[in-house]
Amino acid sequence: MAVSQMIGASIKRREDPQLVTGSGRFVDDLPQNAVLHLHVVRSSEPHARILAIDTIRAKEADGVVAIFTGKELREEFQAPLPVTVTFVPEKAYPEQYPIATDKVHYVGEPVALVVALSRAAAQDAAERIEVRYQALPAVTDVEKAIQKDAPVIHESLGSNLSYDVKRAGGDIEAAFKEAEVTISQRLQQQRLIPIAIETRGVVADYKPFANSLTLWSSTQIPHFVKVWLAVILGIPESQVRVIAPDVGGGFGSKIRVFPEEVLTALASRRLGRPVKWIEDREENMRATHHGRSQIWDVEIAAKRDGTVLGLRLTQWLDLGAYCSQFGTFMSLGLLVAPGPYRLAAIDGRLVGVFTNRTPTDAYRGAGRPEATYVIERVMDLVAQETGMDPADVRRRNLVTGAEQPYTSLFGFTFDSGDYVAGLERALQVAGYDDLRRRQSEARKQGRYLGIGLASYLEICGLGPAAPTQANTGVSLWGMGVVRLHFTGKATAITGSSPHGQGHETTFAQVVSAVLGIPVADVDVVHGDTGIGPMGMNTYGSRSTALDASAVHISATRVREKARKIAAHLLEAAEDDVVYEDGKAFVKGSPAKSVTIQELAMAAFQTNRLPAGMEGGLEATTFFDPTNFVWPFGTHVAVVEVDPETGKVSIERYVALDDCGTRINPMVVDGQIHGGIAQGIGQALFEEGVYGEDGQLRTGTLVDYLVPSAADLPFFQLEETITPSPVNPLGAKGIGEAGTIASTAALMNAVVDALQPFGVKDVPMPASPAKLWQLMHRNGGRKG
Amino acid sequence: MIPAAFDYVAPRSLPEAVADLVKHGSEAKVLAGGHSLIPLMKLRLSTPSFLVDIGRIQDLSYIREADSHIALGALTTHHEIEFSELVKARLPLLQQAAAQIGDAQVRNRGTIGGAAAHADPNGDFPTCLLALDAELIAVGPRGERSIKAQDFFVDTFTSALEPAEILREIRIPRPPSASSGTYLKFSRRSQDWAIVAVAAQVSLREGRVERVAIGLTGMGPRPLRAAAAERALTGKAVAPDALREASAQAADGTQPPEDLNGSPEYRRHLAAVLTRRALEAITGSK
Ligand SMILES: Cc1cc2nc3c(=O)[nH]c(=O)nc-3n(C[C@H](O)[C@H](O)[C@H](O)COP(=O)(O)OP(=O)(O)OC[C@H]3O[C@@H](n4cnc5c(N)ncnc54)[C@H](O)[C@@H]3O)c2cc1C
C-alpha cells in the first residue's frame, strides 16, 4: 500500500503483538530493584470518627519496614488534592487529603500505610493494625442526604449540599404554554464501577540528594499528575517525572490525581527507597472512583405532532464522599441535553450532594451518556404519549443538514453533519419497518420484541483552549512533536496518553502519510513527562482530534522544511519542488529526486543546508482547534423479553456512527465495539449497590456483573463520513460514542418490548427479576 | 488478594494424604482444582495453615461404566465430564451441567469432587448428584464409607465429610434406557452462577412417568429435591397439563434466599418455569 494512503488504512495495531503475548510492560511488570511494597489500610466504615490507630503489633511483624498513619503524614501535604471548576464554579466542597486523619467518609478511604519487604508481608502486617472507630450514621441516598435532620458528612460545610444552581436557556414558560402534551418522568442513572482490566498501580522512586521523583503510574493523565505531585509534595516541578507505561484501560477511572500516587511518592521520600503499590480488585472497586450515580427528573412540553418544545430538568448528582477532581464534569450533560434536536427551551437545575460512598467522577462518556439517555427516553416517551412512531418523533425534531452549523440553546455550535441522513440510513439497514411488522405479529403470539433507537450527538475533542481553560484551569490543546533523526527515522511525541486506544498505530499512520515513510519507521512516544513538552493527556475522546492533529501539523512543517532543503540540493526554485511519497523532485522530473532519508541527513550537515538555515528537522505544535468536534449517529437495538423470566436477549444491534475521517477504520471499529459493550453493561447488568449501612454490596466481580463477549450480540457497524472542519484531519472522537448511544438504544428497546404491559420506564439495569415484576404487577398484560 | 501464609504438601497416595490431614487437624484443607478454595483464601475468608494437594495422587481422575453405576474419580474435571461420550450418552443431565459451569479455565481446573465437597448451594454439580441419587465414597482414618447424596449435602458450604476424610469417587446409578435428563440453568450472564437451576431426570414406561427426580439449585441452603412436584407427576401420563400442574409445585416447601438477583418470590416462580421447561424438553410434550 502506498504510504500516502495510510490515512484510512486498516492496518493491524502495532501494540498488539506484545500485549497478546503477555510481553507488555505495565506498572507491576517494571524491573525495579530493591523495591518496597506499600499496602494501604482502608476504612471499613462509611462514616466514623477515628479514635485511635494501634500499630504496635503490626510494627513487630516480619518484613515490616515502616507504618504511617494519616496524622503522621498530614504536615507533608502542601496542598489538598485538586478539584476543578468543571461547569459548577458555585459548588461548596471540602478539602480532600490523600489519607484520613480524624474522620472517615466512605468505605475504602485510606487510613494507614504499611511498607514491607514483600506485598504479602505488608498485607499480613496490615491485619494486625487496629483502628478504633466511633461509628456515625451513614448517608447513602441523595434525597435523604439533604433533609434537615440528615447526618452531616463534612461539618465544615454545614450540610451535605454542594450546590443547587440553575442553568436555563430559551423561554420555558412559553414552551409549556404552547404544549399540548406534558409528561413527567424520573430517569435513573445507577452507580457504575469502571473495572479497567488493569487495576491502578504506582511505583515511586525518590532520590533524596537530587530531591527528584520518578513515578510510574497506571494513569490517563501523567502530565497532570506531574504538576500536582510537585505542588502537593513541594518538589520542584522540574524534578518530577511521571511515566505512564502500558496502561490496561481507563474509561475515565484513571483521570484524576489519586491519593495513592501521592502516598506512594511520600513513602518513597520518607524511606529513600523505591516503593510500589498495586491495587487489587477488591480495593479497585472501592478506592477508584465510580461513575454516573445520578437521578434526572424530567418534565416534557411537547405538541401532538411530536415536536418537543422544552424540558424542565433536574440533575441530582451523587458526588460521593468528596468532590473528585472532575467530579462535577457530568453537569455538562445538562448543557448538551438537547442532543441533535431542535429544542427551544431548557429550564435546568443542578444539585450536587455528598453521600458516604466512593466519590464519583468521569466514566466513559461522562455526562454525555446521561444526557443522551434522557433526551432519547424523552423522544420515546413523547412517541408513547402521542401514539407516534419513535422514528417519526425523531424526524420531527432532528436538526437538518441545511440548518448546519446549528447553534443550540446553550450556545454550542455543531461542526458538521446530516443527522437525519444518519437516522434514515440506520433505519434502512436495520429494516425498521419490517421490524415493526414483526413486532406486532410477535405480540399476537405472546412474544415481546422491542425496538430501540438512539440518535446521539456527542460533544468531544476537549477541546478548544478558552472553554476548557475556564473549566479546568488549563488550555486543553493538542501537542505533537515530530523529529526526524539523522538516518531518516522519525519520532513522534504526543501529548496524549493512550491506554488501549492504539495511538502508536494511528499516529504513526498520520506521520507516515505526511512524510511518506513506512509506519515501521515512526516511533510514537507518549505518556512520559520527561520527554517532550507538557501534554494534555487522554480523555473526552480528544486524542485524535487534538494530538494527532498537532502531530499532523508538525509533520507537515517538517516536510516543508525538507522541501526547502531539497530545492537547495536540486538547485531549483522552492516553488518548483514537489514532495510525494517520501521523495522531493522538480515538478515534471521525478527521476532525479532526493529521498526524505537523504534530506534528514542533510539537515545535520552544514555544507548541504541552504545558507542561514538552522539545522535539524523537527517541529513542535500546540494545536488549538476552533471548536469541539461533534460525532453523531443512530443506533438500533432489537431485543426480546421472555415474559416468563424477564430475561432480555439482544437479537440485533445496528450502529451507525459518523466520526469524520477514520485514520484506521479497524481501530475505530474496535472503539465502537468496546463502547457498545460497556453501554449494554449499564443497560442490562451493572450496578454498584450500597446497603443502607454504607457497605458496598457489589464489591467483587461475582456480584458486580460485567458482561462478556458471550452476553453480547453481533454488532453490525455502519457509517457516514462527514469530516470535521475544525481540525486538519477532519477527525471526530470515537472513544465514547458507542457507550453514549448503546445504553439509550437498549433501554428504549426494553421499554418498547414492555409496552403491552403498560410500562413507561424501566430503571437500569434491566434485570430479569425487575422486568418480571414490572410485567406481572397489576395482573400482567394490558394491551 | 494474597492468601495468608500456609504450608503445602503434595502426597502421592490416599493413605498419605489422610495421614497428613489427621496430623494437621482442623488447620488443614484438601486442595483439588483450587477454584473454590483459592479465591476464598485470597479474600482471606478461609485461612488454612496447611494445604494437602491431592492433585498428584494417581488414579483419582476417571469416568468408568460398571454394571450398576457410572463411577467418576473425584479429580475428574468439569471439562472431562463435559466432553465424555459416556456421560453424554448415559447422563446428559450431568454433561449439560458441566458445560454450563463458569468458563473454560474454570472447567479445566475445577473437579467434581471439589464441587461436591465444597457444597455450595448455588453450585451446579451438587444438585445433579442429588437428582441422580449418587453415592459418594469417602476415605478417612477409619477406612472407606459410602454416603448418599441426600445425606451428603448438609448445609451451606457444609458436607457430611469428616475433617480428615477425602472424597475418592462418585457413583451414579445407571439410569434405565428409557430415561433422560436435562439441566436448565438461569443466570443473568452466560458463564455465571445460577440464580436458580433445575436438574430433571425422567424415566418413562408406556407413555407414563415411571420415575422422576427434580433437583433445585439456589433455592435454599443446600441442593433440594422438588418433592411435591415429583409426587404429583409420578405415575401420570405424559401430557402438557400434567407437566404444568406438577411444575407449579416445584418450589413447594422451599425458602429461597433474597439477594441482588431476585426475591424469594421470583426464585419460586423461576423454579416452576424451569421445571416445566425441563420436563417439556425431556418428554417432548408441550
Ligand atoms: C470464576 C469461577 C466461576 C465459577 N462458576 C461456577 C458455576 O457456574 N457453577 C459451579 O457449580 N461452580 C462454579 N465455580 C466453582 C468451580 O466449579 C469449582 O471448581 C468447584 O466448585 C470446586 O472444585 P475444585 O476442584 O476447584 O475444588 P477446590 O477449590 O480445590 O476445593 C473446594 C473445597 O472442597 C474441598 N475438597 C476438594 N476436593 C476434595 C476431595 N476430593 N475430598 C474432600 N474435600 C475436597 C477443599 O478442601 C475445599 O474446601 C466457579 C469458580 C470460579 C473461580
Tab-separated table of C-alpha atoms in Angstrom, chain B residues 37-270:
chain	number	residue	atom	x	y	z
B	37	LEU	CA	-10.706	-22.721	47.798
B	38	ILE	CA	-8.066	-20.361	46.404
B	39	PRO	CA	-10.492	-17.453	45.796
B	40	LEU	CA	-11.656	-17.760	49.405
B	41	MET	CA	-8.068	-17.812	50.593
B	42	LYS	CA	-7.218	-14.749	48.519
B	43	LEU	CA	-10.063	-12.889	50.160
B	44	ARG	CA	-8.803	-14.304	53.467
B	45	LEU	CA	-12.263	-15.675	54.153
B	46	SER	CA	-10.550	-19.032	54.511
B	47	THR	CA	-7.140	-19.187	56.195
B	48	PRO	CA	-5.988	-22.812	56.426
B	49	SER	CA	-2.399	-23.041	57.544
B	50	PHE	CA	-1.869	-26.358	55.780
B	51	LEU	CA	-2.871	-27.489	52.297
B	52	VAL	CA	-2.891	-31.128	51.230
B	53	ASP	CA	-2.813	-31.088	47.450
B	54	ILE	CA	-4.386	-34.302	46.188
B	55	GLY	CA	-3.616	-33.464	42.572
B	56	ARG	CA	-0.573	-35.775	42.374
B	57	ILE	CA	-2.381	-38.851	43.588
B	58	GLN	CA	-2.673	-41.442	40.826
B	59	ASP	CA	-5.967	-42.795	39.616
B	60	LEU	CA	-8.393	-40.271	41.001
B	61	SER	CA	-9.412	-38.989	37.599
B	62	TYR	CA	-11.574	-41.320	35.513
B	63	ILE	CA	-15.027	-41.981	34.183
B	64	ARG	CA	-15.907	-45.692	34.158
B	65	GLU	CA	-19.009	-47.680	33.495
B	66	ALA	CA	-19.741	-50.509	35.935
B	67	ASP	CA	-22.701	-52.879	35.953
B	68	SER	CA	-24.910	-50.872	38.194
B	69	HIS	CA	-23.383	-47.436	38.081
B	70	ILE	CA	-21.075	-44.968	36.442
B	71	ALA	CA	-18.065	-44.083	38.543
B	72	LEU	CA	-16.294	-40.754	38.437
B	73	GLY	CA	-12.982	-40.207	40.181
B	74	ALA	CA	-13.003	-37.201	42.496
B	75	LEU	CA	-10.359	-35.386	40.432
B	76	THR	CA	-12.273	-35.652	37.165
B	77	THR	CA	-12.520	-32.142	35.801
B	78	HIS	CA	-15.653	-30.387	34.622
B	79	HIS	CA	-14.093	-30.333	31.163
B	80	GLU	CA	-13.587	-34.097	31.116
B	81	ILE	CA	-17.197	-34.610	32.090
B	82	GLU	CA	-18.393	-32.107	29.519
B	83	PHE	CA	-16.586	-33.931	26.712
B	84	SER	CA	-17.075	-37.530	27.826
B	85	GLU	CA	-19.062	-39.540	25.276
B	86	LEU	CA	-20.079	-41.924	28.012
B	87	VAL	CA	-21.503	-39.171	30.195
B	88	LYS	CA	-23.200	-37.598	27.228
B	89	ALA	CA	-24.901	-40.861	26.330
B	90	ARG	CA	-25.803	-42.083	29.807
B	91	LEU	CA	-26.040	-38.935	31.918
B	92	PRO	CA	-26.907	-35.999	29.654
B	93	LEU	CA	-28.021	-34.097	32.727
B	94	LEU	CA	-24.514	-34.156	34.153
B	95	GLN	CA	-22.918	-33.382	30.816
B	96	GLN	CA	-25.144	-30.340	30.332
B	97	ALA	CA	-24.440	-29.099	33.834
B	98	ALA	CA	-20.687	-29.467	33.302
B	99	ALA	CA	-20.855	-27.472	30.086
B	100	GLN	CA	-22.548	-24.591	31.891
B	101	ILE	CA	-20.126	-24.203	34.785
B	102	GLY	CA	-18.106	-20.997	34.744
B	103	ASP	CA	-15.773	-20.501	31.806
B	104	ALA	CA	-13.207	-22.700	30.071
B	105	GLN	CA	-10.500	-22.034	32.663
B	106	VAL	CA	-12.802	-22.996	35.495
B	107	ARG	CA	-13.898	-26.142	33.706
B	108	ASN	CA	-10.305	-27.121	33.023
B	109	ARG	CA	-9.269	-26.821	36.657
B	110	GLY	CA	-12.368	-27.481	38.722
B	111	THR	CA	-13.108	-31.065	39.793
B	112	ILE	CA	-16.363	-32.818	40.536
B	113	GLY	CA	-15.013	-33.951	43.884
B	114	GLY	CA	-14.141	-30.395	44.811
B	115	ALA	CA	-17.519	-29.158	43.674
B	116	ALA	CA	-19.270	-31.771	45.806
B	117	ALA	CA	-17.088	-31.319	48.877
B	118	HIS	CA	-17.459	-27.555	48.689
B	119	ALA	CA	-21.269	-27.967	48.984
B	120	ASP	CA	-22.094	-24.575	47.527
B	121	PRO	CA	-25.897	-24.259	47.404
B	122	ASN	CA	-25.501	-22.380	44.124
B	123	GLY	CA	-23.159	-24.989	42.668
B	124	ASP	CA	-24.385	-26.995	39.720
B	125	PHE	CA	-22.989	-30.465	40.400
B	126	PRO	CA	-24.407	-30.946	43.900
B	127	THR	CA	-27.946	-30.605	42.560
B	128	CYS	CA	-27.217	-33.071	39.767
B	129	LEU	CA	-25.800	-35.589	42.214
B	130	LEU	CA	-28.874	-35.218	44.383
B	131	ALA	CA	-31.233	-35.675	41.438
B	132	LEU	CA	-29.265	-38.682	40.196
B	133	ASP	CA	-29.222	-40.361	43.626
B	134	ALA	CA	-25.455	-40.518	43.611
B	135	GLU	CA	-23.348	-42.161	46.255
B	136	LEU	CA	-20.160	-40.523	47.403
B	137	ILE	CA	-17.266	-42.667	48.506
B	138	ALA	CA	-15.007	-41.168	51.141
B	139	VAL	CA	-11.737	-42.433	52.617
B	140	GLY	CA	-10.715	-41.476	56.116
B	141	PRO	CA	-8.633	-42.626	59.046
B	142	ARG	CA	-11.262	-45.289	59.785
B	143	GLY	CA	-11.337	-46.548	56.209
B	144	GLU	CA	-13.846	-46.104	53.454
B	145	ARG	CA	-17.558	-45.327	53.616
B	146	SER	CA	-20.344	-44.532	51.211
B	147	ILE	CA	-22.623	-41.542	51.733
B	148	LYS	CA	-25.869	-40.997	49.854
B	149	ALA	CA	-26.174	-37.650	48.124
B	150	GLN	CA	-29.262	-36.809	50.165
B	151	ASP	CA	-27.177	-37.121	53.323
B	152	PHE	CA	-24.014	-35.639	51.879
B	153	PHE	CA	-25.124	-32.029	51.367
B	154	VAL	CA	-25.801	-30.839	54.882
B	155	ASP	CA	-25.872	-27.065	54.753
B	156	THR	CA	-24.300	-24.066	53.032
B	157	PHE	CA	-20.646	-25.000	52.411
B	158	THR	CA	-21.055	-27.984	54.711
B	159	SER	CA	-20.864	-31.592	53.558
B	160	ALA	CA	-21.063	-34.787	55.568
B	161	LEU	CA	-17.297	-35.331	55.205
B	162	GLU	CA	-15.306	-35.580	58.411
B	163	PRO	CA	-12.304	-33.214	58.632
B	164	ALA	CA	-9.809	-35.942	57.746
B	165	GLU	CA	-11.917	-37.592	55.055
B	166	ILE	CA	-11.208	-37.388	51.357
B	167	LEU	CA	-13.839	-37.859	48.725
B	168	ARG	CA	-12.479	-40.534	46.411
B	169	GLU	CA	-15.239	-41.475	43.980
B	170	ILE	CA	-18.751	-40.586	42.960
B	171	ARG	CA	-21.111	-43.349	41.851
B	172	ILE	CA	-24.171	-42.598	39.837
B	173	PRO	CA	-26.707	-45.406	39.353
B	174	ARG	CA	-27.137	-46.253	35.672
B	175	PRO	CA	-30.443	-44.810	34.575
B	176	PRO	CA	-32.690	-47.242	32.687
B	177	SER	CA	-32.591	-46.884	28.938
B	178	ALA	CA	-35.946	-45.098	28.693
B	179	SER	CA	-34.697	-42.358	30.948
B	180	SER	CA	-33.306	-38.985	30.155
B	181	GLY	CA	-32.414	-35.800	31.894
B	182	THR	CA	-31.568	-32.176	31.426
B	183	TYR	CA	-30.071	-29.316	33.377
B	184	LEU	CA	-31.602	-25.866	32.906
B	185	LYS	CA	-29.717	-23.043	34.469
B	186	PHE	CA	-30.951	-19.490	34.773
B	187	SER	CA	-28.451	-16.725	35.313
B	188	ARG	CA	-28.108	-13.113	34.316
B	189	ARG	CA	-24.962	-13.618	32.288
B	190	SER	CA	-23.713	-16.617	30.425
B	191	GLN	CA	-20.802	-18.214	32.315
B	192	ASP	CA	-22.349	-17.212	35.590
B	193	TRP	CA	-23.531	-18.821	38.781
B	194	ALA	CA	-27.152	-19.916	38.764
B	195	ILE	CA	-29.866	-17.767	40.252
B	196	VAL	CA	-31.988	-20.888	40.050
B	197	ALA	CA	-31.327	-24.094	38.154
B	198	VAL	CA	-33.239	-27.317	37.730
B	199	ALA	CA	-31.840	-30.814	37.256
B	200	ALA	CA	-34.517	-33.146	35.996
B	201	GLN	CA	-34.331	-36.859	35.236
B	202	VAL	CA	-37.407	-38.667	33.964
B	203	SER	CA	-37.948	-42.404	33.303
B	204	LEU	CA	-40.876	-43.270	31.097
B	205	ARG	CA	-42.750	-46.505	30.585
B	206	GLU	CA	-45.530	-46.786	28.059
B	207	GLY	CA	-46.226	-43.096	27.984
B	208	ARG	CA	-46.300	-42.786	31.742
B	209	VAL	CA	-43.841	-41.252	34.120
B	210	GLU	CA	-42.393	-44.167	35.994
B	211	ARG	CA	-39.903	-42.174	37.972
B	212	VAL	CA	-38.977	-38.516	38.112
B	213	ALA	CA	-36.297	-36.683	40.029
B	214	ILE	CA	-36.119	-32.905	40.159
B	215	GLY	CA	-33.202	-31.184	41.831
B	216	LEU	CA	-33.169	-27.465	42.588
B	217	THR	CA	-30.143	-25.150	42.714
B	218	GLY	CA	-30.237	-21.822	44.536
B	219	MET	CA	-33.493	-22.499	46.361
B	220	GLY	CA	-32.162	-22.947	49.868
B	221	PRO	CA	-29.075	-23.571	51.972
B	222	ARG	CA	-28.335	-26.789	50.092
B	223	PRO	CA	-29.469	-28.522	46.913
B	224	LEU	CA	-33.083	-29.609	47.227
B	225	ARG	CA	-35.484	-32.056	45.623
B	226	ALA	CA	-38.828	-30.743	44.392
B	227	ALA	CA	-40.627	-33.488	46.275
B	228	ALA	CA	-44.185	-32.252	45.752
B	229	ALA	CA	-43.706	-31.901	42.007
B	230	GLU	CA	-42.099	-35.336	41.820
B	231	ARG	CA	-45.043	-36.872	43.675
B	232	ALA	CA	-47.551	-35.055	41.504
B	233	LEU	CA	-46.033	-36.404	38.317
B	234	THR	CA	-45.093	-39.945	39.244
B	235	GLY	CA	-47.373	-42.425	37.537
B	236	LYS	CA	-49.046	-39.792	35.395
B	237	ALA	CA	-49.441	-39.987	31.624
B	238	VAL	CA	-47.207	-37.513	29.859
B	239	ALA	CA	-49.358	-34.569	28.853
B	240	PRO	CA	-48.899	-30.791	28.884
B	241	ASP	CA	-51.396	-30.265	31.681
B	242	ALA	CA	-49.814	-32.875	33.892
B	243	LEU	CA	-46.383	-31.336	33.424
B	244	ARG	CA	-47.786	-27.912	34.115
B	245	GLU	CA	-49.583	-28.921	37.278
B	246	ALA	CA	-46.593	-30.753	38.652
B	247	SER	CA	-44.221	-27.902	37.808
B	248	ALA	CA	-46.378	-25.396	39.623
B	249	GLN	CA	-45.484	-27.249	42.810
B	250	ALA	CA	-41.745	-27.227	42.188
B	251	ALA	CA	-40.982	-24.662	44.872
B	252	ASP	CA	-43.352	-26.048	47.492
B	253	GLY	CA	-41.729	-26.155	50.890
B	254	THR	CA	-38.640	-24.188	49.841
B	255	GLN	CA	-37.419	-20.986	51.439
B	256	PRO	CA	-35.183	-19.446	48.802
B	257	PRO	CA	-32.911	-16.539	49.694
B	258	GLU	CA	-33.304	-12.858	48.872
B	259	ASP	CA	-30.364	-11.200	47.149
B	260	LEU	CA	-29.492	-8.700	44.443
B	261	ASN	CA	-30.570	-11.130	41.745
B	262	GLY	CA	-34.084	-11.622	42.973
B	263	SER	CA	-36.653	-12.069	45.692
B	264	PRO	CA	-37.741	-15.408	47.143
B	265	GLU	CA	-40.987	-14.965	45.196
B	266	TYR	CA	-39.100	-14.564	41.921
B	267	ARG	CA	-36.958	-17.607	42.654
B	268	ARG	CA	-40.008	-19.743	43.415
B	269	HIS	CA	-41.532	-18.611	40.155
B	270	LEU	CA	-38.323	-19.403	38.267
